[in-house]
Coordinates of C-alpha atoms and ligand atoms in Angstrom, one line a residue:
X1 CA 102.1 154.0 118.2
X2 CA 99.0 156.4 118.6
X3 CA 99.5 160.1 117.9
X4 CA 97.0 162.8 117.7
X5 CA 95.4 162.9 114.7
X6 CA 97.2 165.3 112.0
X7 CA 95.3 169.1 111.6
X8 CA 97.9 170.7 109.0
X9 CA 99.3 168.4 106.4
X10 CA 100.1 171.2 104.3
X11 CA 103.8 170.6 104.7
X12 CA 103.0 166.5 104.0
X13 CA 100.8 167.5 101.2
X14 CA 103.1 169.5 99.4
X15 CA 106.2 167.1 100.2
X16 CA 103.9 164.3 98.1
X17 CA 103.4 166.8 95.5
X18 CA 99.3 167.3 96.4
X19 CA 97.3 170.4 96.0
X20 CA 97.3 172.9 99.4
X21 CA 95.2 175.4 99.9
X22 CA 98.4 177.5 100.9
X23 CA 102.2 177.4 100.3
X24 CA 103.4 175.6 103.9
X25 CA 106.3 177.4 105.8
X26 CA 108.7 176.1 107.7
X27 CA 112.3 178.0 108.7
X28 CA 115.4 176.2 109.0
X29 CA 117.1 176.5 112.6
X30 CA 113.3 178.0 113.8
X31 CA 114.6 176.2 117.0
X32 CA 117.0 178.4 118.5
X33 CA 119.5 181.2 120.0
X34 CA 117.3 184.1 118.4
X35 CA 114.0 183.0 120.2
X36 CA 114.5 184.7 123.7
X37 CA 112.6 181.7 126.1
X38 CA 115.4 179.7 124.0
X39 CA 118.3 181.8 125.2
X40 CA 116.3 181.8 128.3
X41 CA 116.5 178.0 128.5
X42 CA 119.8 177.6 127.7
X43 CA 121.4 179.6 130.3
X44 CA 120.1 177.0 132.4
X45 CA 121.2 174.3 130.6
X46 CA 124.3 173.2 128.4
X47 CA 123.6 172.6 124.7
X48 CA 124.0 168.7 124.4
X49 CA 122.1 168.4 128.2
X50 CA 119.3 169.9 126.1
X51 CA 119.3 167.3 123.3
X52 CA 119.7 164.3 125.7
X53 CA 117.0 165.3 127.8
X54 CA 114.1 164.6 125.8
X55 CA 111.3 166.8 127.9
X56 CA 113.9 169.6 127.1
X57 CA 114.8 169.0 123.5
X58 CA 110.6 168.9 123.1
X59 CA 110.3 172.0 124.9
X60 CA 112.9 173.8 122.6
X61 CA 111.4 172.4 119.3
X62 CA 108.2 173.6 120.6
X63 CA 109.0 177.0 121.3
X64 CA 108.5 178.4 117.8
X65 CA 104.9 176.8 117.5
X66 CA 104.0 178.3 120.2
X67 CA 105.2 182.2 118.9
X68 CA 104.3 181.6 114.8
X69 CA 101.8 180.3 112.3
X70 CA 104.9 177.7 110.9
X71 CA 103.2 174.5 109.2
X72 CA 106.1 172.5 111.1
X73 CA 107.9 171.7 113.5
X74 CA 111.5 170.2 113.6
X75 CA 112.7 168.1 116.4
X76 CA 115.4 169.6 118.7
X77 CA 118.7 168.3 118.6
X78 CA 122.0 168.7 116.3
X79 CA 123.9 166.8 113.0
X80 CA 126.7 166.1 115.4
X81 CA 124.9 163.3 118.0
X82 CA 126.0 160.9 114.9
X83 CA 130.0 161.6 115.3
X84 CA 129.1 161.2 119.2
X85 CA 127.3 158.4 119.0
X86 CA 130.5 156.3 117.2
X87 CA 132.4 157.2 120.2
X88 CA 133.7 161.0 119.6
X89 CA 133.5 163.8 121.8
X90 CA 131.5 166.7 120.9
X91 CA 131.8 170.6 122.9
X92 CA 129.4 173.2 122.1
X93 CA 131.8 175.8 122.7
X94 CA 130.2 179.8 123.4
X95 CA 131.3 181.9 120.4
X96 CA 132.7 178.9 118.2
X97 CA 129.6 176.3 117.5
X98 CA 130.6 172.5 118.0
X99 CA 134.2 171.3 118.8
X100 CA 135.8 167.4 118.5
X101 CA 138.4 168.1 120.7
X102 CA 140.5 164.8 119.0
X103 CA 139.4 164.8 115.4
X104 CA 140.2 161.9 112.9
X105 CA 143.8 162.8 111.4
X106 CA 144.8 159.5 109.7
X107 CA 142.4 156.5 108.3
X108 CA 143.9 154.4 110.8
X109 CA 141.6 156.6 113.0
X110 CA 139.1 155.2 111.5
X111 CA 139.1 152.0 113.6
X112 CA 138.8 154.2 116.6
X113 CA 135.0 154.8 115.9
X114 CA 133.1 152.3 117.5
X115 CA 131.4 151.1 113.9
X116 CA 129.1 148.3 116.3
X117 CA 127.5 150.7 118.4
X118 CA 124.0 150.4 118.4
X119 CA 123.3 154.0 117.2
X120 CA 119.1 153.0 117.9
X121 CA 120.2 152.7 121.4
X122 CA 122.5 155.0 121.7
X123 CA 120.9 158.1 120.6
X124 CA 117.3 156.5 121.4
X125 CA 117.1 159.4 123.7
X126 CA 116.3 161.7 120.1
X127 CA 113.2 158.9 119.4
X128 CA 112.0 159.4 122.9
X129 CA 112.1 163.6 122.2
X130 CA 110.1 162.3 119.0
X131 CA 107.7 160.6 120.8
X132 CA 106.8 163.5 123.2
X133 CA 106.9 166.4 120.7
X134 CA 104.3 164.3 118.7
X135 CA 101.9 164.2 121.7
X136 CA 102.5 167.7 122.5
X137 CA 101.8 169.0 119.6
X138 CA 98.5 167.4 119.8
X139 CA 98.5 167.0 115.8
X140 CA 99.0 170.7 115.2
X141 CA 101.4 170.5 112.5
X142 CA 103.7 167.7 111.5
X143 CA 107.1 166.7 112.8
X144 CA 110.5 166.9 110.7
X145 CA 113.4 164.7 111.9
X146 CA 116.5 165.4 110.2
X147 CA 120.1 164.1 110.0
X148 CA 123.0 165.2 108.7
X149 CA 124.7 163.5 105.5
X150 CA 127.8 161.9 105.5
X151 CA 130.2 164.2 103.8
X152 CA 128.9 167.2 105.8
X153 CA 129.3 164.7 109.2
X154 CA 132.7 163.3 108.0
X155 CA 134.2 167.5 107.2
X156 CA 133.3 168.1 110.8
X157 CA 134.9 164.7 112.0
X158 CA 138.2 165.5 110.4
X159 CA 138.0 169.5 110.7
X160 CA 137.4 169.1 114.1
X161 CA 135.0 172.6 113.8
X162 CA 133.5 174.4 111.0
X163 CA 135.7 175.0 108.7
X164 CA 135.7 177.6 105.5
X165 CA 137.8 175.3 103.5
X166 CA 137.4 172.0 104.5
X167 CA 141.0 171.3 103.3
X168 CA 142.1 168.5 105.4
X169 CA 138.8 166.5 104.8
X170 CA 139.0 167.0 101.1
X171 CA 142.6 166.2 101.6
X172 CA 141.5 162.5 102.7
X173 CA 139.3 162.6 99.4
X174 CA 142.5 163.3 97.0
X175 CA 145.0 161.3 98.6
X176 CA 143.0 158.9 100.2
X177 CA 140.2 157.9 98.4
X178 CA 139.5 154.4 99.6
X179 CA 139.9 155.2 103.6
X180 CA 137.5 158.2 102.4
X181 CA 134.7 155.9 101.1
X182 CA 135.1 153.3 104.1
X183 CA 134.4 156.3 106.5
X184 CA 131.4 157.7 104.5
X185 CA 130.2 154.3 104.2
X186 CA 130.2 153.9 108.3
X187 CA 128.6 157.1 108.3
X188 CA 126.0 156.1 106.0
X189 CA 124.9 153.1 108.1
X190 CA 124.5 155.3 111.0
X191 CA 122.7 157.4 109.3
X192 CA 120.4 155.1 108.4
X193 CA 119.6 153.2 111.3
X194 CA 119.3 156.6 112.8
X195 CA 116.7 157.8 110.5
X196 CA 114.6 154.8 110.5
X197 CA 114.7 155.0 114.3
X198 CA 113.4 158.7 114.4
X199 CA 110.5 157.6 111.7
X200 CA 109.4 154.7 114.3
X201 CA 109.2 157.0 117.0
X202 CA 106.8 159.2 115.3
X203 CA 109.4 161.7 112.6
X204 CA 106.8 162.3 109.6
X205 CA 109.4 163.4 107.1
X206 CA 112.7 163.5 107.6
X207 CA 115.5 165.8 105.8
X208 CA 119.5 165.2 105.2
X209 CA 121.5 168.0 105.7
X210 CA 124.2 168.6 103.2
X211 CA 125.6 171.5 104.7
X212 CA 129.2 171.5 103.0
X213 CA 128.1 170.7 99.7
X214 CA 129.2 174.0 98.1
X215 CA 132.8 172.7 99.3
X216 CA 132.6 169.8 96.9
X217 CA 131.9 170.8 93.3
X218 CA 129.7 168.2 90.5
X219 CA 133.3 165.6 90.6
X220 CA 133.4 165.1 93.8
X221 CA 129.9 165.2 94.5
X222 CA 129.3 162.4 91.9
X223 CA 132.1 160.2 94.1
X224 CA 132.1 161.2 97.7
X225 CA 128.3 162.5 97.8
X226 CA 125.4 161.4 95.6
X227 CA 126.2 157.9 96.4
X228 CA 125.6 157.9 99.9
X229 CA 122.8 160.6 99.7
X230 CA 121.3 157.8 97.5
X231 CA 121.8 154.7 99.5
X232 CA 120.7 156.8 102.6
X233 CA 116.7 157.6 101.0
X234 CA 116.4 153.8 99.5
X235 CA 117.7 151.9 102.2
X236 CA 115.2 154.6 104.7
X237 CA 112.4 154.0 102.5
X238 CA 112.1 149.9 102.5
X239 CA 113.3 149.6 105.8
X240 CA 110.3 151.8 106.6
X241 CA 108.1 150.3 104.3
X242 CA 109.5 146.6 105.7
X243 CA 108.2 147.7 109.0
X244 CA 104.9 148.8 108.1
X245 CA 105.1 152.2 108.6
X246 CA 103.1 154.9 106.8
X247 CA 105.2 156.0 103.7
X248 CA 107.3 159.1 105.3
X249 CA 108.5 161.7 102.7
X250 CA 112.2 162.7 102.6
X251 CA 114.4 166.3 102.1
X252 CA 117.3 166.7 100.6
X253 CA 118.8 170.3 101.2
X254 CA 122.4 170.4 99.5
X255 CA 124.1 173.9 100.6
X256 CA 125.7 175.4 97.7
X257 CA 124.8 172.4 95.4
X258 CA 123.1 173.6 92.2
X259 CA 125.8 172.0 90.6
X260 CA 124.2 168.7 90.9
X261 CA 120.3 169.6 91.3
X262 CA 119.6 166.8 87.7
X263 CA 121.2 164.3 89.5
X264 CA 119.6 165.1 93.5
X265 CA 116.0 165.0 90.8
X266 CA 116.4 161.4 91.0
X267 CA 118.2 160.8 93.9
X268 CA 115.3 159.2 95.5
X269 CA 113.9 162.1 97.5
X270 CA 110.4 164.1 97.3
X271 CA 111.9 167.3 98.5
X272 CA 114.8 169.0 97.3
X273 CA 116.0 172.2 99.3
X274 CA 117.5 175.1 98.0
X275 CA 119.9 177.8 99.1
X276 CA 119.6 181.6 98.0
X277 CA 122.3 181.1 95.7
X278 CA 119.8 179.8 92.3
X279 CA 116.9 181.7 90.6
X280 CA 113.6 179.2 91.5
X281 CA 112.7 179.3 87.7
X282 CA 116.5 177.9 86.9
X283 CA 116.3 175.4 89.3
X284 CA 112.4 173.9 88.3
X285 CA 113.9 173.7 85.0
X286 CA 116.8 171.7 86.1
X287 CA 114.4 169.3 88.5
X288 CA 111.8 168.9 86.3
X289 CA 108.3 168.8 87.3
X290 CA 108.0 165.6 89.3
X291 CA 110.0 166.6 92.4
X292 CA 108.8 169.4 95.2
X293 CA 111.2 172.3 96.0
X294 CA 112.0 174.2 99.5
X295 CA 113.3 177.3 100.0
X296 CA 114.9 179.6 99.4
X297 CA 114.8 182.9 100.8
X298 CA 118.3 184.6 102.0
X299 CA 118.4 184.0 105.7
X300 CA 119.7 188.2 105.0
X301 CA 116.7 189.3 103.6
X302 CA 114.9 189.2 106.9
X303 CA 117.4 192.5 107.7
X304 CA 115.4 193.9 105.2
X305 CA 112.8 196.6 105.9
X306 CA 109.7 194.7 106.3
X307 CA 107.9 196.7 102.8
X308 CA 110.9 194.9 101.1
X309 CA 110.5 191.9 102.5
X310 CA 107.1 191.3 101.6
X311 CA 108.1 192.2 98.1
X312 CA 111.0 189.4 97.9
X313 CA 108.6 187.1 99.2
X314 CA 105.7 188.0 97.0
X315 CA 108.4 187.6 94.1
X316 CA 109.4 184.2 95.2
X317 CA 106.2 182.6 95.8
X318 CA 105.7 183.7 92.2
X319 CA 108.7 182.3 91.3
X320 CA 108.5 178.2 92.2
X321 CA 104.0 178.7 91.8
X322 CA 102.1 177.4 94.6
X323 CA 102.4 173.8 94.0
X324 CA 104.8 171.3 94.8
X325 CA 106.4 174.1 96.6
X326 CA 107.5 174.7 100.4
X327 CA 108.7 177.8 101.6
X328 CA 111.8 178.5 103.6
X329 CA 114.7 180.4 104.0
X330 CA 117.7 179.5 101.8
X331 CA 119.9 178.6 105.1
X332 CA 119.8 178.8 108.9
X333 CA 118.4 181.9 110.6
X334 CA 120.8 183.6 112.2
X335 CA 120.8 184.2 115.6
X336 CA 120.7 188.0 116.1
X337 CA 117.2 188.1 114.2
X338 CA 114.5 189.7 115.7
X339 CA 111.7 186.8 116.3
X340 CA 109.0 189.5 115.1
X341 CA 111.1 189.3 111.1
X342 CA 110.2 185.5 111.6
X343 CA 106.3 186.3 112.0
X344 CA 106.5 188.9 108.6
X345 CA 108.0 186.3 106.8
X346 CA 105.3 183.8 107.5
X347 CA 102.4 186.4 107.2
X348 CA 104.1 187.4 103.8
X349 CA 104.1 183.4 102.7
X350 CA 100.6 182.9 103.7
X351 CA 99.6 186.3 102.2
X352 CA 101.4 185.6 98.9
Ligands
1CP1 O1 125.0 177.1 122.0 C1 124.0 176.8 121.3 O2 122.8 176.9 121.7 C2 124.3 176.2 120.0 C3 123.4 176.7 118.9 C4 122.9 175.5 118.1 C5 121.6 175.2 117.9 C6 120.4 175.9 118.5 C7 123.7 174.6 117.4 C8 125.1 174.5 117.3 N1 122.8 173.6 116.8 C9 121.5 174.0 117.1 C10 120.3 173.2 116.8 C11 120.2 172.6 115.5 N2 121.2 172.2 114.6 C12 119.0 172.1 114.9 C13 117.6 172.1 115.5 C14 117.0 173.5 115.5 C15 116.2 173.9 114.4 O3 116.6 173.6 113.2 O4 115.2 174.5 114.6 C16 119.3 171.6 113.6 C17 118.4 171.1 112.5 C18 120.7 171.7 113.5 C19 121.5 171.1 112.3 C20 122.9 171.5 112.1 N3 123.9 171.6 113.1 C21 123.5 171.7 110.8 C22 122.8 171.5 109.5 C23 122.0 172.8 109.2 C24 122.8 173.9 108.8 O5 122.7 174.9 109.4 O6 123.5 173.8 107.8 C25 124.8 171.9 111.0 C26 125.9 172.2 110.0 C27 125.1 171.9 112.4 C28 126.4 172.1 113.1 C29 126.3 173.2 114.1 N4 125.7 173.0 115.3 C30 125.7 174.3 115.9 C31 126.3 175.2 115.1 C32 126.6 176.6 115.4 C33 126.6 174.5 113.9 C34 127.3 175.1 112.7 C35 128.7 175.5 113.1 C36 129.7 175.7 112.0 O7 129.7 175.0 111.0 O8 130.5 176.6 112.2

């Protein structure tokens, strides 16, 4: 496939450990409800319509190149298309976020998933998003494709919602630990076939979302976690190498997971992101030197007046050095900020 050729590698630079001539910014959820022409597009349009219609989910992931200096962009589109894809349904629900209306309760749920689906077909409407976004952005920055991991997909496949425990899918991991891996491991598969799908349609790095990692602690972590986090970047990097395909560079961002940052070192990713929740200096030393680190402003600080702001950032740069670094917030943004806090933070970044 011809793309554009690439203007700002900063981002792929960085994720590969190379020198930049500045620290590369991204923002996790940049996409979104606190950009206005978002909110603008969808009152028009519901939230999953947006991700299956791939001249819309391109629109929305362009939206925030088109306001901000970023040094990426990340594809429209949601963790939960994976759950959908092996046969659950999946409400965006006003006020509440995502809703599976008939959540797995027992493991003999399990065989309700439909484990053959073709999850390259099914969800090739998220390649075809891919393929447009790359030609639109005519090479301006690089494009992130992302998934979530399985424990953070399985939480919300049993929760039903977001949850602030996660008790009933940890309750599968206590009593149930078997059932619990043979779910994960179906997730994993999807996961991978999905990943290697977005990197064929044109994804130039691609990031895992462990989003309820700070539910597990370093036991269950070790068991219900790491190995699928694993087993996701090795089987994603020789498929893609198999195929031919330029090496792609891969994220892991573990929310609430400094518990296990030695072992995510050599989990087989480049990147490792961070929430706001470790000192930079505490987690390099924990990494070592070999791996690249994102993050990891609090998504909070942007409230902050923008004097103040400049100063956190200033302080964090310093923190993690200008190498094998890429900044970011620590978490989503939230939706309520005002788009013009986004701009100071990437000004401060590239001032810093
Ligand atoms: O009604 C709406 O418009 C819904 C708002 C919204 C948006 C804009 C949701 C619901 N998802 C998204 C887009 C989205 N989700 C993106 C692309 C945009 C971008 O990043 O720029 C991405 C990468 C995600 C990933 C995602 N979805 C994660 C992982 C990242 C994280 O925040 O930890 C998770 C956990 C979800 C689930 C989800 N989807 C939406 C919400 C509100 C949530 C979290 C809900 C909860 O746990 O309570």
């Amino acid at each position: 496939m011809e793309f554009p050729v690439l203007k700002n590698d900063r981002l792929l630079r960085a994720a590969r450990g190379e020198e930049v001539d500045r620290v590369p910014i991204w923002v996790m959820r940049q996409a979104g409800r606190y950009l206005p022409e978002f909110r603008e597009l969808r009152s028009k349009h519901g939230f999953f319509s947006i991700c299956q219609n791939p001249e819309l989910a391109a629109e929305a992931s362009l939206q925030p190149i088109r306001r901000f200096d970023l040094d990426a962009c990340i594809i429209f589109s949601d963790i939960l298309v994976i759950p959908q894809a092996l046969g659950m349904t999946v409400e965006m629900l006003p006020g509440v976020g995502p809703v599976l209306p008939e959540p797995l309760v027992s493991s003999d749920d399990i065989y309700k998933l439909d484990v053959t689906a073709d999850i390259t077909k099914k969800l090739s409407y998220v390649g075809e998003a891919i393929r447009i976004t790359r030609h639109k952005l005519d090479g301006k920055v690089p494009l992130i494709g992302f998934s979530g991991a399985p424990w953070t997909l399985m939480g919300y496949m049993i929760e039903g919602r977001g949850s602030k425990t996660l008790a009933k899918a940890k309750a599968w991991l206590y009593q149930d630990p078997n059932a619990s891996k043979h779910l994960l491991k179906v997730i994993t598969n999807s996961v991978v076939d999905y990943l290697v799908m977005q990197a064929c349609a044109g994804a130039q790095l691609l990031q895992v979302f462990e989003s309820s990692g700070e539910h597990l602690g370093p036991e269950l972590f070790k068991d219900y976690a790491l190995p699928y986090i694993k087993d996701i970047s090795s089987r994603v990097k020789g498929r893609v190498n198999e195929l031919g395909l330029d090496y792609i560079p891969m994220t892991i961002f573990v929310k609430g997971g400094h518990y296990a940052l030695e072992d995510l070192a050599e989990s087989g990713y480049d990147v490792i992101g961070l929430d706001w929740t470790i000192d930079p200096v505490e987690a390099r030393q924990k990494v070592g030197s070999r791996v690249t680190l994102q993050g990891n402003l609090d998504p909070c600080a942007l409230y902050a007046p923008e004097e103040d702001l400049r100063r956190y950032i200033k302080e964090m740069v310093k923190k993690f050095g200008k190498s094998h670094y890429i900044a970011n917030l620590g978490h989503g943004i939230y939706p309520d900020m005002n788009p013009d806090r986004v701009a100071a933070l990437i000004d401060a970044v590239h001032e810093a």
